[in-house]
PDB file of C-alpha atoms in Angstrom:
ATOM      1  CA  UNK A   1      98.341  28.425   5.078  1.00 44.00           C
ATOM      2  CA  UNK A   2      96.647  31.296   3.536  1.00 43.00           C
ATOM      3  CA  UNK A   3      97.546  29.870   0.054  1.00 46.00           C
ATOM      4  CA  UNK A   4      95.666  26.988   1.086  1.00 42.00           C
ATOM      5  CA  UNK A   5      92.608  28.856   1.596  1.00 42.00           C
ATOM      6  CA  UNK A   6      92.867  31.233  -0.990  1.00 44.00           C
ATOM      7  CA  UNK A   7      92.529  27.897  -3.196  1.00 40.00           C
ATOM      8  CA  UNK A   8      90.242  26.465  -0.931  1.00 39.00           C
ATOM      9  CA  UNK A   9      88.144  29.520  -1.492  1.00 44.00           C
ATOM     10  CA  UNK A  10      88.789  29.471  -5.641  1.00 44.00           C
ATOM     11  CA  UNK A  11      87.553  25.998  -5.483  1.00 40.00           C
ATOM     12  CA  UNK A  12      84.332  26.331  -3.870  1.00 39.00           C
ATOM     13  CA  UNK A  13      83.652  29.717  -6.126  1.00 41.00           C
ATOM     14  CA  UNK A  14      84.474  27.772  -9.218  1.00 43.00           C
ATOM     15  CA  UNK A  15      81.679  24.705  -7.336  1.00 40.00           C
ATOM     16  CA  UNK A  16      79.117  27.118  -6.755  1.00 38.00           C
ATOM     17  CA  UNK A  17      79.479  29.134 -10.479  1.00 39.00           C
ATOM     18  CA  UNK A  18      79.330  25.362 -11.546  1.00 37.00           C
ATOM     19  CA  UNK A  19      76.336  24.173 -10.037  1.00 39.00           C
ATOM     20  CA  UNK A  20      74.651  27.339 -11.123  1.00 38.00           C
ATOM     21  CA  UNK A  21      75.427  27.148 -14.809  1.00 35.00           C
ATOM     22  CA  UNK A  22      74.258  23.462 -14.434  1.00 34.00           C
ATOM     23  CA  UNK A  23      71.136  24.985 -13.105  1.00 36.00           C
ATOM     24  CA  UNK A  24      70.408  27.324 -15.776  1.00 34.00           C
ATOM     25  CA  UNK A  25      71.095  24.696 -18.377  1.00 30.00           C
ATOM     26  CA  UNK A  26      68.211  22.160 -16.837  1.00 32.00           C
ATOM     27  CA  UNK A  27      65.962  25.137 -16.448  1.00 30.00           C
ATOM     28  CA  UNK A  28      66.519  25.771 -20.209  1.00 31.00           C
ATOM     29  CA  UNK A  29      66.120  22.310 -21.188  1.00 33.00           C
ATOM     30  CA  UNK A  30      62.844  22.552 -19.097  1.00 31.00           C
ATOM     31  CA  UNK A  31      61.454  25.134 -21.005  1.00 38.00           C
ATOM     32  CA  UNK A  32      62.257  24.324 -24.242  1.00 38.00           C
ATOM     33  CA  UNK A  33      60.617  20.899 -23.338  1.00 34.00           C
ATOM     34  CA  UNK A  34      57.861  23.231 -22.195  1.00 36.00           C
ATOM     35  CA  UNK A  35      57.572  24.898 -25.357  1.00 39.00           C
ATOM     36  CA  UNK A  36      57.723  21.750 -27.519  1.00 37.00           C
ATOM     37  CA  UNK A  37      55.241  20.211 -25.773  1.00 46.00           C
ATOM     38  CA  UNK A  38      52.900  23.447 -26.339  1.00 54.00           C
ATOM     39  CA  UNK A  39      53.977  23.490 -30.169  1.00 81.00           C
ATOM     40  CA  UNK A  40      51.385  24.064 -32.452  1.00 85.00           C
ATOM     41  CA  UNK A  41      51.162  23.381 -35.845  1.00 88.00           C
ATOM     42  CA  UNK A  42      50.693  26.496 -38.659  1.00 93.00           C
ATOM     43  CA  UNK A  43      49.534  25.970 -42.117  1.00 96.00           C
ATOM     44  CA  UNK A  44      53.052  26.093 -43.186  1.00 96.00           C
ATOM     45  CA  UNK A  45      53.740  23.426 -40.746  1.00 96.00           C
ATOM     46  CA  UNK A  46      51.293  21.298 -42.305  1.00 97.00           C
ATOM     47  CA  UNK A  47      52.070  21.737 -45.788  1.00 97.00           C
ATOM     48  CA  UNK A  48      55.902  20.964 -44.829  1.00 97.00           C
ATOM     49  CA  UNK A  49      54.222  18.185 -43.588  1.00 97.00           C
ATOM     50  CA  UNK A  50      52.273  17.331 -46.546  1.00 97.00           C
ATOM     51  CA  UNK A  51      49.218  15.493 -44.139  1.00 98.00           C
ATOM     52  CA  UNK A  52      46.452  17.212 -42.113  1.00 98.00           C
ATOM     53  CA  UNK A  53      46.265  15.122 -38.832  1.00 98.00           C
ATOM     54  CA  UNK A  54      42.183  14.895 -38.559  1.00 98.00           C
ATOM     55  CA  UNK A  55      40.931  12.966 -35.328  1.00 98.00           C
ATOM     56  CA  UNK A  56      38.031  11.095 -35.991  1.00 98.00           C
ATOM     57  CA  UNK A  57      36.380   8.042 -34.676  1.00 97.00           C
ATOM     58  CA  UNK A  58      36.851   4.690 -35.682  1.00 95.00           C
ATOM     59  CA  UNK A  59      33.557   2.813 -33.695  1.00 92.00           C
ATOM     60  CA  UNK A  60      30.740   5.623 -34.690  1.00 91.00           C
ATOM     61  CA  UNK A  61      28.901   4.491 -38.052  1.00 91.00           C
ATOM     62  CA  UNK A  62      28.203   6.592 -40.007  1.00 93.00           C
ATOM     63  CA  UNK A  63      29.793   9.688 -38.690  1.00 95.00           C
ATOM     64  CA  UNK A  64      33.469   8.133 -38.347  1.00 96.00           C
ATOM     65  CA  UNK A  65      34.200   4.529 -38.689  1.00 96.00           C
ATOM     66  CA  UNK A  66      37.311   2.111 -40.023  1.00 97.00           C
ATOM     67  CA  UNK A  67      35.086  -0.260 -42.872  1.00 96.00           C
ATOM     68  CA  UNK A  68      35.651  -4.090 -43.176  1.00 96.00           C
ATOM     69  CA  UNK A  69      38.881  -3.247 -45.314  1.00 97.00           C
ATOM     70  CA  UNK A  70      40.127  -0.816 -43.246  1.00 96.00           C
ATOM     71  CA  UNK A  71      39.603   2.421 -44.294  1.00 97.00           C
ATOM     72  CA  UNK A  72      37.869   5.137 -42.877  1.00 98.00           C
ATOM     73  CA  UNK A  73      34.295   6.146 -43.811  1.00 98.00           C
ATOM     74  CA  UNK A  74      31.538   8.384 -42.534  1.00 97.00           C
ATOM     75  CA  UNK A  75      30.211  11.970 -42.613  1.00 97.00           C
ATOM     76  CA  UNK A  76      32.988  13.454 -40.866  1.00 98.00           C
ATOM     77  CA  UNK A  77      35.634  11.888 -42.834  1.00 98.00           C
ATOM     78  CA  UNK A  78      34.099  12.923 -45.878  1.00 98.00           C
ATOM     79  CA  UNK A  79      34.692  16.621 -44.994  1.00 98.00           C
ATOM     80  CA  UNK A  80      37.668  16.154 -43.253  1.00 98.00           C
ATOM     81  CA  UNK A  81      38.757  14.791 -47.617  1.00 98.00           C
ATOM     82  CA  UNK A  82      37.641  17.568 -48.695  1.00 98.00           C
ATOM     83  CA  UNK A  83      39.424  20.027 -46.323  1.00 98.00           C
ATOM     84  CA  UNK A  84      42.903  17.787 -47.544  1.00 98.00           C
ATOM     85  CA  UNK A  85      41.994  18.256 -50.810  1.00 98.00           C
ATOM     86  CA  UNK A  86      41.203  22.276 -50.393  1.00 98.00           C
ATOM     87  CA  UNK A  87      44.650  22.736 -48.287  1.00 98.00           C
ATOM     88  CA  UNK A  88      47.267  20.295 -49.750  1.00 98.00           C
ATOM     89  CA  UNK A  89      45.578  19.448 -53.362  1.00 98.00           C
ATOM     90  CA  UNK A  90      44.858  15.750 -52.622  1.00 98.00           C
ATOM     91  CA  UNK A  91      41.725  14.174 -50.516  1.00 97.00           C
ATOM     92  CA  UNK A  92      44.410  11.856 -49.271  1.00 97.00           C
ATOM     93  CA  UNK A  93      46.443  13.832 -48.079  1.00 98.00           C
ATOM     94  CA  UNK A  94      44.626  13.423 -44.315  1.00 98.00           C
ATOM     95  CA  UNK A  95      46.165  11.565 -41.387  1.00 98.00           C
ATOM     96  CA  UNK A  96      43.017   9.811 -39.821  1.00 98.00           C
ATOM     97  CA  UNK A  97      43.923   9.795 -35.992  1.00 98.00           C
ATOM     98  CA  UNK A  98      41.436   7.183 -34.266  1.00 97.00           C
ATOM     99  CA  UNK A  99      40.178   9.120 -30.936  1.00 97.00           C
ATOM    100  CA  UNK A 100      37.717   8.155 -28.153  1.00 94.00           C
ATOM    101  CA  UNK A 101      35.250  10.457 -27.436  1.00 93.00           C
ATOM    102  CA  UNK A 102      37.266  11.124 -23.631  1.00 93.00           C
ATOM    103  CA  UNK A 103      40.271  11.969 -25.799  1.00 96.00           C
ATOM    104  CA  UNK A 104      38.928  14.697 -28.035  1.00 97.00           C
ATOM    105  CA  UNK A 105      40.791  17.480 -25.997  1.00 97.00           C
ATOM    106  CA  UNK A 106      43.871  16.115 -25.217  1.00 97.00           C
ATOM    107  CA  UNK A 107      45.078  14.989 -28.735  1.00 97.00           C
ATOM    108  CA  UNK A 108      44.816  18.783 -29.396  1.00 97.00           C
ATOM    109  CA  UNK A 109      46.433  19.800 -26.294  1.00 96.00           C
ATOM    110  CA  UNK A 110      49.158  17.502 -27.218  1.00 96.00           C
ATOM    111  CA  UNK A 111      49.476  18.375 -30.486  1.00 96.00           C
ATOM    112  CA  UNK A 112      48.755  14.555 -32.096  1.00 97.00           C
ATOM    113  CA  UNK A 113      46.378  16.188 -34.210  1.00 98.00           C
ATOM    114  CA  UNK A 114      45.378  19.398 -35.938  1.00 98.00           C
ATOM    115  CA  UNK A 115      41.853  19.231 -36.172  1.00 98.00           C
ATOM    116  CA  UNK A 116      39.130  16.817 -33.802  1.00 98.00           C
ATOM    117  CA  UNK A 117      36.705  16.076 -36.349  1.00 97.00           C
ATOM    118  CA  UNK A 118      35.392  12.833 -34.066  1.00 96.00           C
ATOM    119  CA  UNK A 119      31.711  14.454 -34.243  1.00 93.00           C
ATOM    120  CA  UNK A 120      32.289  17.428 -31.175  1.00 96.00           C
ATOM    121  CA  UNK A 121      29.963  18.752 -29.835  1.00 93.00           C
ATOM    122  CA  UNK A 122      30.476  21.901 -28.969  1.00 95.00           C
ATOM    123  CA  UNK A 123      30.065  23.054 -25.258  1.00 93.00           C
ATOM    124  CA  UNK A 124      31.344  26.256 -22.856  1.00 94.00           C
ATOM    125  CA  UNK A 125      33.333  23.591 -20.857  1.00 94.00           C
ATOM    126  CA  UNK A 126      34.822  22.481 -23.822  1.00 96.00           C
ATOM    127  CA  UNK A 127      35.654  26.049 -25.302  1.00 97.00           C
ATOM    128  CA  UNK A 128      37.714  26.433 -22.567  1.00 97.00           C
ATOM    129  CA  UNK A 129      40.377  24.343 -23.382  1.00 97.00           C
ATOM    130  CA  UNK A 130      40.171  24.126 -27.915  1.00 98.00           C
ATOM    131  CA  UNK A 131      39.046  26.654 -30.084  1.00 98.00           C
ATOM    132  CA  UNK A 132      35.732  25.722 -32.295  1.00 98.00           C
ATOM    133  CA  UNK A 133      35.559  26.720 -35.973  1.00 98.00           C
ATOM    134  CA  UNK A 134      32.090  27.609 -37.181  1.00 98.00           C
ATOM    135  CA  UNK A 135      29.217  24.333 -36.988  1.00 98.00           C
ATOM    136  CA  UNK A 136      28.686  21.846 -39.561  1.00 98.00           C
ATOM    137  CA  UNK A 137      25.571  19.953 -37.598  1.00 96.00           C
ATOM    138  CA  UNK A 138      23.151  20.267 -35.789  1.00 93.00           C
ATOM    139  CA  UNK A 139      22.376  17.823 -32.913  1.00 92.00           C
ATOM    140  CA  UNK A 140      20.145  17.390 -29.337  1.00 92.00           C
ATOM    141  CA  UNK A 141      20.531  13.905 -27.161  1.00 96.00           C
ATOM    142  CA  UNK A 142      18.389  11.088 -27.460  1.00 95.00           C
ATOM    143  CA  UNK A 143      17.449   8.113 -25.555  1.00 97.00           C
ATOM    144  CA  UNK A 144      17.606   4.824 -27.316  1.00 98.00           C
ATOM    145  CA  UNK A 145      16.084   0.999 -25.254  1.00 98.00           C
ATOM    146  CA  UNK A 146      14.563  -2.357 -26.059  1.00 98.00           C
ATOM    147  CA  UNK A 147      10.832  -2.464 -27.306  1.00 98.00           C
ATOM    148  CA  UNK A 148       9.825  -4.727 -24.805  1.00 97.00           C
ATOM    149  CA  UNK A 149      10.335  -2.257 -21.766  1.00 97.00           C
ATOM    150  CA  UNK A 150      10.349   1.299 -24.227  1.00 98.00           C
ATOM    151  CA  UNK A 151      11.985   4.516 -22.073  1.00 98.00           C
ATOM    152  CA  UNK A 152       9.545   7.299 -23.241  1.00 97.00           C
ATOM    153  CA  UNK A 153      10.269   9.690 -20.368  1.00 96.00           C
ATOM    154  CA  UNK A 154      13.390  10.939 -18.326  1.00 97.00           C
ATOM    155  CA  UNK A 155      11.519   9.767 -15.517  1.00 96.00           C
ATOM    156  CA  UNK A 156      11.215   6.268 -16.364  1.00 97.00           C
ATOM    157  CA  UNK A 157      14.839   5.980 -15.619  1.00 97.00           C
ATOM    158  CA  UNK A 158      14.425   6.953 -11.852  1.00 94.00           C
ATOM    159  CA  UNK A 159      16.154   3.517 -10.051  1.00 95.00           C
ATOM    160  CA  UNK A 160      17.564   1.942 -13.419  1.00 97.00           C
ATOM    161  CA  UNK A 161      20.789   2.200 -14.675  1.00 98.00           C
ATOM    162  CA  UNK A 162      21.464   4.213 -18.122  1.00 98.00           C
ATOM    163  CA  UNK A 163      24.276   3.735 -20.247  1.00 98.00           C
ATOM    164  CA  UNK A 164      26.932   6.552 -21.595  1.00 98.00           C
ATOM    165  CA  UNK A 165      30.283   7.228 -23.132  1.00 96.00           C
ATOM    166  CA  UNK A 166      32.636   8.486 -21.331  1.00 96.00           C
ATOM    167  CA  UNK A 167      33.328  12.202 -22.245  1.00 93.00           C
ATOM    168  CA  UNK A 168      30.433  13.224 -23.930  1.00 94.00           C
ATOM    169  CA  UNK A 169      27.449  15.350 -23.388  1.00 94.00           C
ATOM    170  CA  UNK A 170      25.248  12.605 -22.278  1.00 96.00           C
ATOM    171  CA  UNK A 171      27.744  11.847 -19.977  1.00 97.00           C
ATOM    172  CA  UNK A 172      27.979  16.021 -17.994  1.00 95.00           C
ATOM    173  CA  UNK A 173      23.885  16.278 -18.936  1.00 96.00           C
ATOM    174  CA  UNK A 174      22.631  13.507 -16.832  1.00 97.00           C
ATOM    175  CA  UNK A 175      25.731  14.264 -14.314  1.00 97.00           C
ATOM    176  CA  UNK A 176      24.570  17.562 -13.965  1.00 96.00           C
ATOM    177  CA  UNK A 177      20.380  17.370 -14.279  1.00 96.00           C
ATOM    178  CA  UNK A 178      19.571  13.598 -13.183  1.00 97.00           C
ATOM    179  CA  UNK A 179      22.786  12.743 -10.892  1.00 96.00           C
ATOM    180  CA  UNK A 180      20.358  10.639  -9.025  1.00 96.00           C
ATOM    181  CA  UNK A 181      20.276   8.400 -12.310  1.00 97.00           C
ATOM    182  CA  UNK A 182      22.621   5.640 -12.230  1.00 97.00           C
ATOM    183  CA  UNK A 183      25.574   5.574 -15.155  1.00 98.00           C
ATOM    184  CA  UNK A 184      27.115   3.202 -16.681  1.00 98.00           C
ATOM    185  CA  UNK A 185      29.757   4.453 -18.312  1.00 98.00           C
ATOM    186  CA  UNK A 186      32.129   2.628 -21.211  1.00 97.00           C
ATOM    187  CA  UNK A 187      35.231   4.498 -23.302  1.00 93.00           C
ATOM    188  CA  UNK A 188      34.312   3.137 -26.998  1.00 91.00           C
ATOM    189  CA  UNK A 189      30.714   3.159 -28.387  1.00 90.00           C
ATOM    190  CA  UNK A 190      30.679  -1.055 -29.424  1.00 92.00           C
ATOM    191  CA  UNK A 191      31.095  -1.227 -25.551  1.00 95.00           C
ATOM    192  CA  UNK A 192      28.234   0.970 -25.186  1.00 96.00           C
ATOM    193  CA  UNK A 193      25.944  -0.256 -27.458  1.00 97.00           C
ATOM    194  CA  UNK A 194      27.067  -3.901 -26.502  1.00 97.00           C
ATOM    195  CA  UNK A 195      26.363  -3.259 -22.392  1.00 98.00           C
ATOM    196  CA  UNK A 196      22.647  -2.340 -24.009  1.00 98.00           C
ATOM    197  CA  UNK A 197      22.179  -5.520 -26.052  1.00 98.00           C
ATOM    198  CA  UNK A 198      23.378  -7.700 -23.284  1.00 97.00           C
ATOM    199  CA  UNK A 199      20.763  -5.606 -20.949  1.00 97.00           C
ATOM    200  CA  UNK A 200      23.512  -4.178 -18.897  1.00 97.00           C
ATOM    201  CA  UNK A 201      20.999  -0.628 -18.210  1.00 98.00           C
ATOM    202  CA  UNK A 202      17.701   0.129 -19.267  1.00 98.00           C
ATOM    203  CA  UNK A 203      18.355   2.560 -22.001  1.00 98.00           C
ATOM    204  CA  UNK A 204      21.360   4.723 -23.554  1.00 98.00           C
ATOM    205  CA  UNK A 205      21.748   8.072 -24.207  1.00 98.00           C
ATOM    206  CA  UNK A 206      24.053   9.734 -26.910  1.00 96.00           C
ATOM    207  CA  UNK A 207      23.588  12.318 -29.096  1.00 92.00           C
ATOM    208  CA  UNK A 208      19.896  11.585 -31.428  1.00 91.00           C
ATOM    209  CA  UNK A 209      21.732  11.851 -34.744  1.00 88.00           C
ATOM    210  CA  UNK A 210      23.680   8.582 -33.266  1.00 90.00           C
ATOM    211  CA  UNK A 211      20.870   6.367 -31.444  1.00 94.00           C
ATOM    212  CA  UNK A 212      18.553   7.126 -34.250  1.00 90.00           C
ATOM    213  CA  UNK A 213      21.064   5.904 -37.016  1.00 89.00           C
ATOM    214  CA  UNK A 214      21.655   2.769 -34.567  1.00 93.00           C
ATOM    215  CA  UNK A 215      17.963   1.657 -34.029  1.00 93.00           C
ATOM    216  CA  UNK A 216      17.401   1.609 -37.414  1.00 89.00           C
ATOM    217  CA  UNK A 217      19.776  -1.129 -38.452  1.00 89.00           C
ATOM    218  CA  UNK A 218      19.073  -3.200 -34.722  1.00 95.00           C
ATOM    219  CA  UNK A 219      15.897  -4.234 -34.691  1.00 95.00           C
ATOM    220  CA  UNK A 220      13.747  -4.835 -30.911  1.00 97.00           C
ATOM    221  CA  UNK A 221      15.425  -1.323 -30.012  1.00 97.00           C
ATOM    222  CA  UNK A 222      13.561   1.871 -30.435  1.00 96.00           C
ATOM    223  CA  UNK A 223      14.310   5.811 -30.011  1.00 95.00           C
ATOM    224  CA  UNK A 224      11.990   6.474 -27.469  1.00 95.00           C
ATOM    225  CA  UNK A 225      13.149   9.956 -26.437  1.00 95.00           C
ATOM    226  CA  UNK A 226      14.452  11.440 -29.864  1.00 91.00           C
ATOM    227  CA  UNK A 227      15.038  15.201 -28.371  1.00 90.00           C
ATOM    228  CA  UNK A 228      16.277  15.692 -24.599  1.00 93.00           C
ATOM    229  CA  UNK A 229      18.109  18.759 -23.727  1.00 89.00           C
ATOM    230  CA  UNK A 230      19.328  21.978 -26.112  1.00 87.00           C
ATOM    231  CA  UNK A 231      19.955  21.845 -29.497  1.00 89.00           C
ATOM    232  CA  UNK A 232      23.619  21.916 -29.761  1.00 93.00           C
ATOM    233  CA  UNK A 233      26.030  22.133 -32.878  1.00 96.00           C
ATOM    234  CA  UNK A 234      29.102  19.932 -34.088  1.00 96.00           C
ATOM    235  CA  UNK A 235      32.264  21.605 -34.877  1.00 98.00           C
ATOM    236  CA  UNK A 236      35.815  20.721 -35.495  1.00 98.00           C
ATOM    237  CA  UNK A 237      37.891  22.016 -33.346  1.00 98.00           C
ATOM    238  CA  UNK A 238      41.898  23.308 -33.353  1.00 98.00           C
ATOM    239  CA  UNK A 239      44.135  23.834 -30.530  1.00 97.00           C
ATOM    240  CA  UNK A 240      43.524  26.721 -28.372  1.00 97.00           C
ATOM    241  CA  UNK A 241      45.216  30.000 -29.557  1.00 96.00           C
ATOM    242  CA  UNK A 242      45.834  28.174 -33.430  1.00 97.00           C
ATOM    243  CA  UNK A 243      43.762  31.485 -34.902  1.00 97.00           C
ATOM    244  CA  UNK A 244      45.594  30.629 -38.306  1.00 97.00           C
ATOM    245  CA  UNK A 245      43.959  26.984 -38.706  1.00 98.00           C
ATOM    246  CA  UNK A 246      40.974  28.404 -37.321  1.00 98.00           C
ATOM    247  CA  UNK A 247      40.602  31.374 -39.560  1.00 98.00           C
ATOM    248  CA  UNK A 248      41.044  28.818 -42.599  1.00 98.00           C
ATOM    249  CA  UNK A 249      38.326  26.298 -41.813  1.00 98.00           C
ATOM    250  CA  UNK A 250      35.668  28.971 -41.210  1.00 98.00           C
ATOM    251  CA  UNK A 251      36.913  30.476 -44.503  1.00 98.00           C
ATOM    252  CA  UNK A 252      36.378  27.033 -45.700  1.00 98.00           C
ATOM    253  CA  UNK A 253      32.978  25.592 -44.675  1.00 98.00           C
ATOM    254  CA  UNK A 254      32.051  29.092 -45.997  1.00 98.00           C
ATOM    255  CA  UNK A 255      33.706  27.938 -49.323  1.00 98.00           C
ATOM    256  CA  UNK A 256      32.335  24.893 -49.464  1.00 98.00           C
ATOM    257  CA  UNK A 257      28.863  25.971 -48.428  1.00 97.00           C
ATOM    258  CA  UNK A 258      28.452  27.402 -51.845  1.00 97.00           C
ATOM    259  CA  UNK A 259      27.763  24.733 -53.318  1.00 97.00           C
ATOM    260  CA  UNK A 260      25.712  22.527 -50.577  1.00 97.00           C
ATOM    261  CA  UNK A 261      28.988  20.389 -49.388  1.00 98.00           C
ATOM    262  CA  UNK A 262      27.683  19.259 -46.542  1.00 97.00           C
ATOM    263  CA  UNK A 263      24.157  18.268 -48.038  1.00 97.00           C
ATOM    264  CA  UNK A 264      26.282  16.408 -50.352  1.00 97.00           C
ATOM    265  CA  UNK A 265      28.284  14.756 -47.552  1.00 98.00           C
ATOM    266  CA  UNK A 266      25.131  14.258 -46.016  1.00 96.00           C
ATOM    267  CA  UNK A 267      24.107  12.257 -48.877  1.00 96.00           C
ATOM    268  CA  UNK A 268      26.440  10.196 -49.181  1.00 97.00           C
ATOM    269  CA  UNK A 269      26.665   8.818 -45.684  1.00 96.00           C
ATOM    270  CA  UNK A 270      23.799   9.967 -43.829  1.00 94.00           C
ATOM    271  CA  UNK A 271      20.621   9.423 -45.742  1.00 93.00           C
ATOM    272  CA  UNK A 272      21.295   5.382 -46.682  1.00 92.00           C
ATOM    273  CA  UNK A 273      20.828   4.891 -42.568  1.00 88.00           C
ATOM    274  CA  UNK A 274      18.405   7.629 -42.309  1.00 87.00           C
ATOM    275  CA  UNK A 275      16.584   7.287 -45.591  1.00 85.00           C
ATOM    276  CA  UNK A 276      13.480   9.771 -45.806  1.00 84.00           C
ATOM    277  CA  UNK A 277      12.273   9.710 -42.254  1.00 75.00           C
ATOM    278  CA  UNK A 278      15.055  12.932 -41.416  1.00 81.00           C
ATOM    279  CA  UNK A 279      15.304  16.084 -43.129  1.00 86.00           C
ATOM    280  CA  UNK A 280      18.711  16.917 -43.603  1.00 91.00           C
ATOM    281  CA  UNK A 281      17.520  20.365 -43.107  1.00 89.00           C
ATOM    282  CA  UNK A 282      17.223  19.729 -39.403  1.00 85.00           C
ATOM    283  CA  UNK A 283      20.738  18.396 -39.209  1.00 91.00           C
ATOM    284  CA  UNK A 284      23.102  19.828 -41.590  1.00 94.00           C
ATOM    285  CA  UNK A 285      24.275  23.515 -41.094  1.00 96.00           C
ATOM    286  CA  UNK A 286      25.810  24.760 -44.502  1.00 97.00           C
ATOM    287  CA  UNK A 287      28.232  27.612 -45.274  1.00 96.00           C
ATOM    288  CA  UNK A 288      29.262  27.063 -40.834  1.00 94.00           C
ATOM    289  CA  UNK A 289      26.260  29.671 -40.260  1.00 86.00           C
ATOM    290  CA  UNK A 290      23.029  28.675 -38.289  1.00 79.00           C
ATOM    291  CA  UNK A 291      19.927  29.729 -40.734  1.00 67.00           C
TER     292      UNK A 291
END
């Protein structure tokens, strides 16, 4: 009898040492999930890698957009070449990761890119979850709507409906100064600017730089409000705590700034919409320092 519980007693010692070992191995496994999850990617990382993951936008001419043959184009893909062809020797060297403007933050958080590029504004709500490098742009909201019934004021909109994207500043700026303003509110910007040509709301706000470019090649709509709100910059931002990545682009647009890069850019892909009506003075911040 006491043999039998002297194994009785060895067995459910040996159950109990079992089921905590077992424990400690799926607590392990959590964290290491944990920790991959949270992984962040170093220079080295992305040289190993031999592609800079750059999150742009693939619906927002002519900042970011995918062109009839597929391949990305726009002012923020042109610097986001020129920072592959700075790091890794090659402007092709860059993954182009299409990204709604909702979904800025969280391809960083989850690591599916190293830099959001997708023309990010920066904001202190915003700073609390990514790191911004030093501004490229310069940038306010604007308020873009049909000639025939032209939306001059803020107050015009009192009992009409205005149209947004989701996750941007127009979006938290009317939320937080007009929230008795009516939004409609689409993910992608051909939604947005679709809901305003089939006279879904009265007007849409995004940021100027955007509605501007847009009126001009979609004629009957006009820029009635070209400045609401504080001048804000654009930025790409890196994963919060990457200091490395960070340090490197600052370094960079300083680079880069030396001989007018982003007036160049600006160029390019900016002034054929714009033409001579904009200085790109009162847009483009060279060298990531505001003058």
């Amino acid at each position: 009898m006491k043999n039998i519980k002297k194994v009785l007693a060895a067995v459910i010692v040996g159950t109990l040492l079992v089921g905590s070992f077992v424990g400690c191995s799926k607590s392990t496994t959590s964290d290491d999930k944990s920790k991959s999850s949270a992984a962040t990617s170093s220079l080295e990382d992305i040289k190993k890698r031999g592609k800079i993951r750059v999150g742009v936008f693939s619906d927002k001419p002519p900042f970011g957009y995918v062109d009839s043959n597929g391949k990305n184009q726009g002012f923020d893909v042109e610097i986001a070449k020129r920072f592959a062809k700075d790091l890794l020797g090659d402007e092709s060297k860059v993954e182009f990761v299409l990204v709604e403007a909702a979904a800025r933050v969280s391809v960083l958080e989850s690591n599916k890119v190293d830099i959001t590029m997708a023309n990010f504004t920066v904001t202190d709500e915003r700073k609390q979850k990514v790191d911004f490098a030093n501004p490229y742009m310069k940038v306010s909201l604007g308020i873009v709507s049909p000639d025939g019934a032209l939306i001059t004021s803020v107050d015009q909109l009192k009992g009409k409906k205005l149209i947004v994207n989701k996750g941007t500043t127009a979006e938290a700026y009317f939320m937080k100064n007009y929230p008795d303003i009516e939004l409609l509110k689409y993910d992608q910007n051909t939604e947005t600017f679709e809901a305003l040509k089939d006279g879904r709301g009265a007007a849409l706000a995004h940021d100027n730089t955007e509605v501007l470019a847009w009126a001009k090649s979609n004629k009957g709509f006009t820029v009635g409000v070209p400045t609401l709100g504080s001048q804000d910059t654009i930025a790409p931002a890196v994963k919060k705590g990457n200091k490395e990545l960070l340090d490197w682009i600052n370094t960079e647009l300083e680079n880069i700034g030396k001989e007018n890069f982003i007036h160049k850019a600006y160029e390019d892909t900016l002034k054929p919409v714009y033409g001579d009506s904009v200085s790109p003075d009162n847009l483009v911040i060279e060298g990531g320092k505001l003058k």
